[in-house]
Short mmCIF file of C-alpha atoms in Angstrom, two decimals:
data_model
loop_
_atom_site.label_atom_id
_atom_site.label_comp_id
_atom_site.label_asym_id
_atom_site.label_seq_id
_atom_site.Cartn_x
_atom_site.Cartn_y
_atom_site.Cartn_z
CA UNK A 1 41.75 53.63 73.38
CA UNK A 2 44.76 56.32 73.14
CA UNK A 3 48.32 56.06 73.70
CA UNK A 4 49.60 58.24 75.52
CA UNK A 5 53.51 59.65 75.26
CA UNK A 6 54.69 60.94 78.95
CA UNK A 7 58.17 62.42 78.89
CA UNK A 8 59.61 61.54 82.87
CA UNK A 9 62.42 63.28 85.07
CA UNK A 10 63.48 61.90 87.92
CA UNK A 11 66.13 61.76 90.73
CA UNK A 12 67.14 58.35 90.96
CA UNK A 13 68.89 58.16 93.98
CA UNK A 14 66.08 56.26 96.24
CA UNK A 15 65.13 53.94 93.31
CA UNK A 16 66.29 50.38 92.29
CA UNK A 17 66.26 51.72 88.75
CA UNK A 18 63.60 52.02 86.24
CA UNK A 19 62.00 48.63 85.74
CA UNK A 20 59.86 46.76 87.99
CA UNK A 21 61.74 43.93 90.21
CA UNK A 22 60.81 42.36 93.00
CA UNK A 23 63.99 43.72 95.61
CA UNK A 24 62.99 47.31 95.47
CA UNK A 25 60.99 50.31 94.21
CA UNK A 26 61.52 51.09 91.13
CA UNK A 27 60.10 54.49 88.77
CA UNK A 28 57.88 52.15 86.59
CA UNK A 29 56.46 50.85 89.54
CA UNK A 30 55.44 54.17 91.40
CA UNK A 31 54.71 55.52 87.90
CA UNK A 32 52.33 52.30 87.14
CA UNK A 33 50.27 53.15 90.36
CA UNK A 34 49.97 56.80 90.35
CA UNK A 35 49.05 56.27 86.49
CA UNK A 36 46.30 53.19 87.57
CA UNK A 37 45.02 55.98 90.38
CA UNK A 38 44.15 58.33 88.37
CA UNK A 39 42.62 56.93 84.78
CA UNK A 40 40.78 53.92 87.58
CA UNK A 41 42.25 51.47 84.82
CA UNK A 42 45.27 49.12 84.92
CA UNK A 43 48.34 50.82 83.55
CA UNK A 44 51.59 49.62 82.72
CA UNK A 45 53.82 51.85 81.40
CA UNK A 46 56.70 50.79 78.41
CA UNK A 47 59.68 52.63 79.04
CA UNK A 48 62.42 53.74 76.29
CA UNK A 49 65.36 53.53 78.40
CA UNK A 50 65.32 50.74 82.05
CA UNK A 51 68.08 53.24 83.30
CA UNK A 52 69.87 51.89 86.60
CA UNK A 53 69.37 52.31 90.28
CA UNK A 54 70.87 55.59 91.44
CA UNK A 55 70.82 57.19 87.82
CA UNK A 56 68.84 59.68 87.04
CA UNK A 57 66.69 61.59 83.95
CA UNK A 58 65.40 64.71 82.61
CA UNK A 59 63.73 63.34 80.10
CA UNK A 60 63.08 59.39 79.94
CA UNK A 61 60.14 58.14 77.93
CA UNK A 62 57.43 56.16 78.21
CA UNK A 63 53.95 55.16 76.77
CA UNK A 64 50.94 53.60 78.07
CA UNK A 65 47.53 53.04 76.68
CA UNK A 66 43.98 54.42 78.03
CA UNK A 67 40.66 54.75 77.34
CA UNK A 68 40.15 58.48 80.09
CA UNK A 69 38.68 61.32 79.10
CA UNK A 70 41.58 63.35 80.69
CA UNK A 71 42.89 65.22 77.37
CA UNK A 72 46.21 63.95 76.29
CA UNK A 73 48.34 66.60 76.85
CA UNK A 74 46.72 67.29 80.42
CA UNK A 75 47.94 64.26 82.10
CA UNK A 76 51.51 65.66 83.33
CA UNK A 77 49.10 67.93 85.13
CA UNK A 78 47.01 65.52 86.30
CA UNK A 79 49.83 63.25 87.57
CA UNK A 80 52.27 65.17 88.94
CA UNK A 81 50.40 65.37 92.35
CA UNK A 82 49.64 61.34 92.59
CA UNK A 83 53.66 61.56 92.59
CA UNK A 84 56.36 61.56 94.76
CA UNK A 85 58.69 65.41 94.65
CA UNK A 86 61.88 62.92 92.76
CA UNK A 87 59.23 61.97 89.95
CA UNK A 88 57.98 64.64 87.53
CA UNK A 89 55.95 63.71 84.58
CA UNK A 90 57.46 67.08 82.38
CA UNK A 91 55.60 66.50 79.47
CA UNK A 92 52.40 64.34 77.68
CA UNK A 93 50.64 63.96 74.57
CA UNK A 94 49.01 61.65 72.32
CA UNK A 95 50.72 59.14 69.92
CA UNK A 96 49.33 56.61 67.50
CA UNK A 97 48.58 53.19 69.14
CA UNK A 98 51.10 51.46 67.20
CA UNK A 99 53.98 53.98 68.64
CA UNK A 100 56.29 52.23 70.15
CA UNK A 101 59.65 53.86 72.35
CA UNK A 102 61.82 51.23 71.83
CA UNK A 103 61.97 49.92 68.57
CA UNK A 104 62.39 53.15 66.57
CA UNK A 105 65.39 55.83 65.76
CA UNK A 106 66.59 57.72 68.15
CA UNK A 107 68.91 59.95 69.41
CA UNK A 108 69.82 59.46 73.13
CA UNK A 109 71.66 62.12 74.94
CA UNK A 110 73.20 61.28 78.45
CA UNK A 111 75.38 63.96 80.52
CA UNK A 112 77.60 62.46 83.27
CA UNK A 113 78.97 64.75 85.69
CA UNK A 114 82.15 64.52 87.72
CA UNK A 115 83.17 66.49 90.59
CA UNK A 116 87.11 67.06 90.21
CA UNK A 117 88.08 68.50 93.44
CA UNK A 118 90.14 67.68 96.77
CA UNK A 119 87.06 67.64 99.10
CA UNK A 120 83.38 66.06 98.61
CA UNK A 121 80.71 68.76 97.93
CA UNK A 122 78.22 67.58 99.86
CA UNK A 123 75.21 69.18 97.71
CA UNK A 124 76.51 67.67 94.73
CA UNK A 125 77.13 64.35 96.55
CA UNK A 126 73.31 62.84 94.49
CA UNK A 127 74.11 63.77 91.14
CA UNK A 128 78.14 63.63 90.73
CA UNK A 129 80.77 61.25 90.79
CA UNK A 130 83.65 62.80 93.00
CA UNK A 131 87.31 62.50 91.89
CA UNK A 132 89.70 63.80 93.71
CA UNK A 133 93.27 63.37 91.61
CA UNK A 134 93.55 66.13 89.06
CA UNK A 135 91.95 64.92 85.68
CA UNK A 136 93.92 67.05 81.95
CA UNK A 137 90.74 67.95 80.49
CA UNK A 138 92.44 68.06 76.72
CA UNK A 139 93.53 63.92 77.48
CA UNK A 140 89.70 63.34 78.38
CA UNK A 141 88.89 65.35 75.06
CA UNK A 142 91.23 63.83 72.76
CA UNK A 143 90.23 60.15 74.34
CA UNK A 144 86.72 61.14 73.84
CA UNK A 145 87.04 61.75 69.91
CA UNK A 146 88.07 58.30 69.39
CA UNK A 147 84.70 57.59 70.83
CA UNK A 148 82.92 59.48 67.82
CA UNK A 149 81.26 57.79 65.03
CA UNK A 150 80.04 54.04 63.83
CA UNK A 151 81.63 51.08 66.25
CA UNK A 152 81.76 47.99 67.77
CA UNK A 153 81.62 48.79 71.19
CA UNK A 154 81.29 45.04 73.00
CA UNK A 155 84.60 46.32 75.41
CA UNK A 156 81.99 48.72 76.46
CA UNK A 157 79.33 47.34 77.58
CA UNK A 158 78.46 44.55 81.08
CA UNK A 159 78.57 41.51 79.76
CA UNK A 160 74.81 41.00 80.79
CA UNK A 161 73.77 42.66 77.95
CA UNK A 162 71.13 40.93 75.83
CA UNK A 163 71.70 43.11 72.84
CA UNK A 164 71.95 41.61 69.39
CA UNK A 165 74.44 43.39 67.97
CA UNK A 166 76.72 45.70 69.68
CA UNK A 167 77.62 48.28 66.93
CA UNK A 168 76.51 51.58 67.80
CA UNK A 169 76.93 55.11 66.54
CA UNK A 170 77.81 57.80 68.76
CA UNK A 171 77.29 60.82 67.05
CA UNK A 172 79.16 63.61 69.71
CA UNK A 173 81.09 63.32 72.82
CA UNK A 174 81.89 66.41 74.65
CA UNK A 175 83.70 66.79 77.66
CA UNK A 176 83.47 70.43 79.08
CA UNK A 177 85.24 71.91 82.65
CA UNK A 178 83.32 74.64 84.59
CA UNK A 179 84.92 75.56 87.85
CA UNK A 180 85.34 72.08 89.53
CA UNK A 181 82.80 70.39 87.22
CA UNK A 182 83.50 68.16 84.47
CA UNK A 183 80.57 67.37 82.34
CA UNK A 184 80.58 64.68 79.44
CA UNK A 185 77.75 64.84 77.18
CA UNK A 186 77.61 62.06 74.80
CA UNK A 187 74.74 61.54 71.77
CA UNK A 188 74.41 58.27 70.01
CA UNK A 189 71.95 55.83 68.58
CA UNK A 190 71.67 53.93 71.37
CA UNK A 191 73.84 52.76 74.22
CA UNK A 192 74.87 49.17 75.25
CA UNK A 193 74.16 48.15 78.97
CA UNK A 194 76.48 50.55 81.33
CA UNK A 195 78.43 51.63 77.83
CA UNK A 196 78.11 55.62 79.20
CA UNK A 197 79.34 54.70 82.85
CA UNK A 198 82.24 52.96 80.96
CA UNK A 199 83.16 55.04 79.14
CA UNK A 200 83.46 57.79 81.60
CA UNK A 201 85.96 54.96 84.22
CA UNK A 202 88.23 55.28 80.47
CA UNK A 203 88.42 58.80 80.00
CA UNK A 204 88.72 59.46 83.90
CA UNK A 205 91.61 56.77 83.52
CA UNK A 206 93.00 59.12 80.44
CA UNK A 207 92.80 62.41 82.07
CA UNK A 208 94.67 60.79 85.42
CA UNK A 209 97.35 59.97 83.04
CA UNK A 210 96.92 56.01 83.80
CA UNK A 211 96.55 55.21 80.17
CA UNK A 212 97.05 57.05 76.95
CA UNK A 213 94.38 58.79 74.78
CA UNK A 214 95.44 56.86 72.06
CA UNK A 215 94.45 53.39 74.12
CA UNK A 216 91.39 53.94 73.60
CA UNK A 217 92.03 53.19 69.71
CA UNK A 218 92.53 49.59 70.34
CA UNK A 219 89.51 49.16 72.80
CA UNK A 220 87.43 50.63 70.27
CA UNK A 221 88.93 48.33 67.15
CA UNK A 222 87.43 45.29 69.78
CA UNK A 223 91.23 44.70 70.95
CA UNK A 224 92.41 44.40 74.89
CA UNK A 225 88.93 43.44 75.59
CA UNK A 226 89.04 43.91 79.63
CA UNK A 227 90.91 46.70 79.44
CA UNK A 228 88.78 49.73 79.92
CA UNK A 229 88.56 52.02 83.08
CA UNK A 230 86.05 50.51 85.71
CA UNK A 231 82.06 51.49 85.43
CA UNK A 232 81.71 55.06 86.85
CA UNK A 233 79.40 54.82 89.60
CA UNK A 234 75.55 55.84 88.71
CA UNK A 235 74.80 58.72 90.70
CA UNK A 236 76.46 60.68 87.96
CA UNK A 237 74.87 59.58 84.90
CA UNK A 238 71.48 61.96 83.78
CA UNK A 239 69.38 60.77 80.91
CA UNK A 240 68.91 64.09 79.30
CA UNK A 241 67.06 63.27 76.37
CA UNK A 242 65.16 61.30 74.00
CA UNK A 243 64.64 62.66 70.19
CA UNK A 244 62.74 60.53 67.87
CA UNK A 245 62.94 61.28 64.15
CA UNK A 246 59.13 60.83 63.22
CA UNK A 247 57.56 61.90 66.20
CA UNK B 1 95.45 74.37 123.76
CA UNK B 2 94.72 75.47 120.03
CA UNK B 3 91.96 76.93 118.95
CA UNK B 4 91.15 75.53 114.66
CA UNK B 5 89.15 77.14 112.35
CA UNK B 6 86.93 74.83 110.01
CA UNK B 7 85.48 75.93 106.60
CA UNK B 8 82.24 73.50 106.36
CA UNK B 9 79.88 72.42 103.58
CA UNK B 10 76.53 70.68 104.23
CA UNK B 11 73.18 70.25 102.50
CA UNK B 12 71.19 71.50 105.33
CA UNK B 13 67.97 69.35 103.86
CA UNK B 14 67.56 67.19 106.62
CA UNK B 15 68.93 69.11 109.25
CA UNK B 16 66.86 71.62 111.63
CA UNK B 17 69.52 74.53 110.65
CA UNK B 18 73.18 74.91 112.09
CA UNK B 19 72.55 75.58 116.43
CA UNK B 20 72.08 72.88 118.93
CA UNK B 21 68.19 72.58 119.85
CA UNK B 22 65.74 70.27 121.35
CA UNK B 23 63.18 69.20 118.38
CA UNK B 24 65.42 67.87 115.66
CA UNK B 25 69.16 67.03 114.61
CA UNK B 26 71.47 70.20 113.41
CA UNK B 27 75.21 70.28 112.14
CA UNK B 28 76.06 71.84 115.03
CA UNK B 29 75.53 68.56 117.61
CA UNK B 30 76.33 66.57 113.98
CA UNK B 31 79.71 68.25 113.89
CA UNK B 32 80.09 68.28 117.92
CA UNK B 33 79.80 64.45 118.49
CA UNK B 34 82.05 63.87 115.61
CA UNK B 35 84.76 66.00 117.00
CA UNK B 36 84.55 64.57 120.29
CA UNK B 37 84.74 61.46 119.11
CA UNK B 38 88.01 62.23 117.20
CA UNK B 39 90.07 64.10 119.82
CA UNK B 40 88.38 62.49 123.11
CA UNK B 41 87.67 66.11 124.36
CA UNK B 42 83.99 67.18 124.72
CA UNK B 43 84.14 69.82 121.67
CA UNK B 44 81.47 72.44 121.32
CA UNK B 45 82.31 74.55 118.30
CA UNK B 46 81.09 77.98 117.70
CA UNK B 47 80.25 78.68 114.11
CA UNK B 48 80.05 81.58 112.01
CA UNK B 49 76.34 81.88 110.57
CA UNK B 50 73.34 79.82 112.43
CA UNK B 51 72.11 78.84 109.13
CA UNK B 52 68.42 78.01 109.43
CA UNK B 53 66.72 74.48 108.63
CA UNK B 54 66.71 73.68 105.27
CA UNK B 55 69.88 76.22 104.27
CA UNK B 56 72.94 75.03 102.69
CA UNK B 57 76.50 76.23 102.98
CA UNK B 58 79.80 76.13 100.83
CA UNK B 59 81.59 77.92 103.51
CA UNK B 60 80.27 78.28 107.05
CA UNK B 61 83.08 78.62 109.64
CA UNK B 62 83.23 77.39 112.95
CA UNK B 63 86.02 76.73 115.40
CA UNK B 64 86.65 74.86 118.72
CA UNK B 65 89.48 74.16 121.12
CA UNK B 66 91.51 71.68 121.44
CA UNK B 67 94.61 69.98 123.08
CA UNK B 68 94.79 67.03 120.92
CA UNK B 69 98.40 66.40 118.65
CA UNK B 70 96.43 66.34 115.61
CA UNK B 71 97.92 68.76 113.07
CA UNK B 72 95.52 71.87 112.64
CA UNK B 73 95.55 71.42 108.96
CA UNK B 74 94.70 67.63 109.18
CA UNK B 75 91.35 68.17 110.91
CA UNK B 76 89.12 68.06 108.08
CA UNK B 77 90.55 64.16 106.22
CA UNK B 78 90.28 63.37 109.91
CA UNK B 79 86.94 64.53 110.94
CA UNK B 80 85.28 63.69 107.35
CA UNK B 81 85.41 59.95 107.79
CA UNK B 82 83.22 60.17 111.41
CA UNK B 83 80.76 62.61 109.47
CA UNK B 84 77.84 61.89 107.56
CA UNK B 85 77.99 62.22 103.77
CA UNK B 86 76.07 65.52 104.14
CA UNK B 87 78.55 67.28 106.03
CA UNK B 88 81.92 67.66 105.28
CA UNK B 89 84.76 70.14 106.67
CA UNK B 90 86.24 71.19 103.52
CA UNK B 91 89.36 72.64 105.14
CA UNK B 92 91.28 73.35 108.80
CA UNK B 93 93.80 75.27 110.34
CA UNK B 94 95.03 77.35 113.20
CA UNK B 95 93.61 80.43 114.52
CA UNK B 96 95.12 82.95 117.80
CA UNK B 97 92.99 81.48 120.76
CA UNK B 98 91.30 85.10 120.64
CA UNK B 99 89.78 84.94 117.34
CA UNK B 100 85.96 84.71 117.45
CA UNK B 101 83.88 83.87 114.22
CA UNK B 102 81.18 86.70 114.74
CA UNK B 103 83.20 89.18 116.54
CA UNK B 104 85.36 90.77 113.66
CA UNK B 105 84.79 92.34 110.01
CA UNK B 106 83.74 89.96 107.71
CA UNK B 107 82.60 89.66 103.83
CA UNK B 108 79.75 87.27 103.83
CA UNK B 109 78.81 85.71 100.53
CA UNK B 110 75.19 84.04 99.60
CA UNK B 111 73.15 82.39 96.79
CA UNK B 112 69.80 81.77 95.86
CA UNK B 113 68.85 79.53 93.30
CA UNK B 114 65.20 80.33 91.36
CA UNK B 115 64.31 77.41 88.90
CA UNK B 116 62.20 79.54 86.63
CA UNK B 117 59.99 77.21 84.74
CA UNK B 118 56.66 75.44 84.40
CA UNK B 119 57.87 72.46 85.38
CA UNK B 120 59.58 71.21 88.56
CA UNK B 121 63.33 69.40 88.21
CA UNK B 122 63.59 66.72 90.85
CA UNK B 123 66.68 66.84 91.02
CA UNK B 124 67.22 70.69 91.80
CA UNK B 125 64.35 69.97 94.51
CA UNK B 126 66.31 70.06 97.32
CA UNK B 127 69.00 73.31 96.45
CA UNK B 128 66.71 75.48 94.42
CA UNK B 129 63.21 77.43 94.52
CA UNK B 130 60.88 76.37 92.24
CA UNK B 131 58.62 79.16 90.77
CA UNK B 132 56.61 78.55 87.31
CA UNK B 133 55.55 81.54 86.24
CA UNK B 134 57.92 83.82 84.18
CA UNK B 135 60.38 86.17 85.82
CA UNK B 136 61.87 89.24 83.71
CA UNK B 137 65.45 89.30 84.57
CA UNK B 138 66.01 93.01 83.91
CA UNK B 139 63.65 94.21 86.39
CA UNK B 140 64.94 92.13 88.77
CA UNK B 141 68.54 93.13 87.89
CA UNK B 142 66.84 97.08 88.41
CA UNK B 143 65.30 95.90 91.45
CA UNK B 144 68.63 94.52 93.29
CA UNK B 145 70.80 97.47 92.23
CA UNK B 146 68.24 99.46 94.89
CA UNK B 147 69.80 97.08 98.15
CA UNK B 148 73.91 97.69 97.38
CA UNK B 149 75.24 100.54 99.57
CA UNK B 150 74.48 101.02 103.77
CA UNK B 151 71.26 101.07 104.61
CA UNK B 152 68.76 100.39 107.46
CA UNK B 153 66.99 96.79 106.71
CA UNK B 154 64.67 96.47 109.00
CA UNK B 155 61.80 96.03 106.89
CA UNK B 156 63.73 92.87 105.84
CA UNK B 157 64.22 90.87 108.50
CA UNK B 158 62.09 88.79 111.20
CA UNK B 159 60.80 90.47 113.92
CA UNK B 160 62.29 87.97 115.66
CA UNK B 161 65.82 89.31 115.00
CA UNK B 162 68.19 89.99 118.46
CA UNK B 163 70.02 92.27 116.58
CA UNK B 164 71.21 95.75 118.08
CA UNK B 165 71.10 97.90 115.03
CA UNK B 166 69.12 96.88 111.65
CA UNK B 167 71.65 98.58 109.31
CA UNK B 168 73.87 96.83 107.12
CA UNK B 169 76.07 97.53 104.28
CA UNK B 170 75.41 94.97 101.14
CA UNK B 171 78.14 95.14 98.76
CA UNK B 172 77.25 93.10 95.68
CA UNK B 173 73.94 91.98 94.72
CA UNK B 174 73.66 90.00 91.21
CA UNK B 175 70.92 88.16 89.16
CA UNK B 176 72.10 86.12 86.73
CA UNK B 177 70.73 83.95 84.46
CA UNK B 178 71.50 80.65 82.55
CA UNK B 179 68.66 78.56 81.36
CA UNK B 180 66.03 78.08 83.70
CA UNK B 181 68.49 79.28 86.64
CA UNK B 182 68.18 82.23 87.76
CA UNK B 183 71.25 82.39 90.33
CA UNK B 184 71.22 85.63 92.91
CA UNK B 185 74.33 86.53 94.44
CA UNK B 186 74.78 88.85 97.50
CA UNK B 187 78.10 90.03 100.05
CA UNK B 188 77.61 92.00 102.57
CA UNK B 189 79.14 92.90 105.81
CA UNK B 190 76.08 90.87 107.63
CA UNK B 191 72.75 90.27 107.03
CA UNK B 192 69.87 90.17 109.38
CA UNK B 193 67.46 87.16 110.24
CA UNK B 194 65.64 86.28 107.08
CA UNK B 195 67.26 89.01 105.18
CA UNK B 196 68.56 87.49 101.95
CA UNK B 197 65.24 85.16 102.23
CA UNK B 198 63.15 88.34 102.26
CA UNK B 199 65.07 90.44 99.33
CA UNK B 200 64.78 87.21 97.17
CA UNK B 201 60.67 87.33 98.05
CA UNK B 202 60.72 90.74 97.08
CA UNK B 203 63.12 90.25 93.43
CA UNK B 204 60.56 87.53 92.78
CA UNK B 205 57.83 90.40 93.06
CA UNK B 206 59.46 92.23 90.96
CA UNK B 207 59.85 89.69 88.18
CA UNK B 208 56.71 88.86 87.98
CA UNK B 209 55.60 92.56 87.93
CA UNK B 210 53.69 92.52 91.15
CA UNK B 211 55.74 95.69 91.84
CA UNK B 212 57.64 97.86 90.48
CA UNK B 213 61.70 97.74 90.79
CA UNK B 214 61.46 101.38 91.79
CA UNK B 215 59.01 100.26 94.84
CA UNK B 216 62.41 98.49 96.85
CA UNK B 217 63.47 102.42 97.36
CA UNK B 218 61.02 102.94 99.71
CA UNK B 219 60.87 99.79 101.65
CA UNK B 220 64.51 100.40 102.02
CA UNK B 221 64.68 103.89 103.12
CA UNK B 222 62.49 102.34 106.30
CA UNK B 223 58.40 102.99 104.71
CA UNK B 224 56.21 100.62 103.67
CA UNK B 225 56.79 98.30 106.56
CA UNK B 226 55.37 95.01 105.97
CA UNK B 227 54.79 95.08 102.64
CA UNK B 228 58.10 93.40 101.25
CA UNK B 229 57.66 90.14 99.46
CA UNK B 230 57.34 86.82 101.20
CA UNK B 231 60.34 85.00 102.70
CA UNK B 232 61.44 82.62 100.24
CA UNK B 233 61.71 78.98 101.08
CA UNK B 234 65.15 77.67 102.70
CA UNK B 235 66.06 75.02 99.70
CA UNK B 236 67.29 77.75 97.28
CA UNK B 237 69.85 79.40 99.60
CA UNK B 238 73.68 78.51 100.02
CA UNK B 239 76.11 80.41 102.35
CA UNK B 240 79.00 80.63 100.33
CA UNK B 241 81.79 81.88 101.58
CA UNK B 242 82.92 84.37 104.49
CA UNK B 243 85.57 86.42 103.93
CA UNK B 244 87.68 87.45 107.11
CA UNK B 245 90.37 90.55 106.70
CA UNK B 246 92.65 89.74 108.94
CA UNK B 247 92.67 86.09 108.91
#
């Protein structure tokens, strides 16, 4: 028996999310039985990250245990035509059995795009969130560096979360303009249940001038709990990438 | 009556091109019904560039005419909400009731989008060309210079094209690279049927060193008919802009 690491991109708009539920398809789900079809065993899959329906990743993780022949680092290969065109398995190899996505360090890197312009672009209508008031870059920035480093974030997070504790570290948040793009890139230890989408509602609440930069101070010291911007939609939220220290 | 210009965006994906036919839906009858719904005329626009099925625009133009009190520039809010979230009119105004689309000077503007990599991206499946094996940059950058100038094209374009002369003037014609995108940008004063399609076959060729750069001279100079590269798929290709002098 091997265990098998499969890094996954995929274009979430025509999935109920990552994990399997009964309402919808999901990526596990289509993953699971392409996976099952081609090693003729049972597979389930563990994911690292149960991302939401319409969100989308470059490069999600999961594991899953066989006993094929199919060499480990073959079976992106191997799957990738069992697949639907919005699923790509980008990457496999072998791990040891006890490897396990979730419950090591990591450092998770999400991008979340927003289209600032007048008008819809109708090619970018899948993987951006279109605003169409002007957003000041520099208020998004300085509102983002508040953001940076070791904190309670419970105001930033759905209160469905069943997380333990809700300190995290972010360890960079970036917000960059190209053109009529805005990209945020944020890196952290880990992210609370819709804690990126959140944060982007603030900062897009900054750079429209409806709060201060410095607000976000207070949010972050567990103050005005309530007060953040609204979740940014999902369709522009990409999972970019998964690093684990030890392997 | 007024005659109104539109400047229209779509992700032509799941549309069979820009003109009215009988097998499938196209932006054309898309953009027809909605007009005619909004002004209570029967509207038949004519448009700038019959994109085929598959191509995207940033900027196709099309106008119509109309008696209805809307304000010329108010068109496109008031169109957008009747439209699917594919298509939108990204702006509208008034034209003289002589001006024609395709019947004066104009600077047409394309890209085509190369994902250069082993790996597909989902989500670039539907705006870019996938190709996995590795393009050198430089010789298509050496390759492209070959095409600006006036020249006779006819060895790149259908044989299905209606036009009455085959030679064109191309203006600009870039390869650019950032990542895994390889981005090709063209203006001309026209292009034939299949044109950029069939120049972005033959870069490809050429950087992948299935022939030389040097080899375009001679395809262009009206030898070597036939032997161009293959017409590369419709996902990759956006109409840009077009450019009118006196308007």
């Amino acid at each position: 028996m091997k265990r098998i690491k499969l890094t996954v991109a995929y274009d979430g708009t025509d999935y109920c999310g990552w994990q399997v539920q009964p309402n919808g398809i999901t990526i596990e789900e289509v993953l699971n039985k392409a996976l099952s079809r081609l090693t003729g065993e049972e597979i389930a899959v563990t994911g690292a990250s149960r991302t939401d329906a319409g969100v989308h990743a470059e490069g999600n993780v999961a594991v899953f245990d066989t006993s094929s022949t199919i060499p480990p680092e073959r079976f992106a290969c191997a799957v990738n035509p069992l697949l639907p065109e919005d699923i790509v398995v980008v990457q496999s190899e072998e791990v040891p059995t006890d490897w396990h996505p979730r419950r090591q360090a990591s450092v998770k890197t999400y991008e979340y795009r927003i289209l600032n312009r007048e008008m819809p672009d109708p090619l970018r209508r899948r993987d951006a969130w279109h605003v169409s008031f002007p957003l000041d870059k520099e208020k998004m920035c300085l509102a983002a560096s508040y953001f940076v480093g070791e904190h309670d974030f419970r105001n930033f997070c759905n209160i469905h979360t069943g997380a333990k504790t809700t300190v995290r570290t972010v360890f960079s948040l970036d917000v960059e303009r190209a053109g009529d793009l805005i990209t945020l890139r944020i890196s952290g230890n880990g992210f609370l249940y819709n804690m990126v989408r959140i944060i982007t509602g603030t900062l897009v609440e900054a750079g429209r001038g409806f709060r201060s930069p410095e607000s976000v101070k207070e949010l972050i010291k567990g103050e005005n709990k309530g007060k953040t911007g609204a979740t940014a939609p999902p369709q522009g939220l990409v999972l970019k990438s998964i690093e684990y220290g030890g392997k």
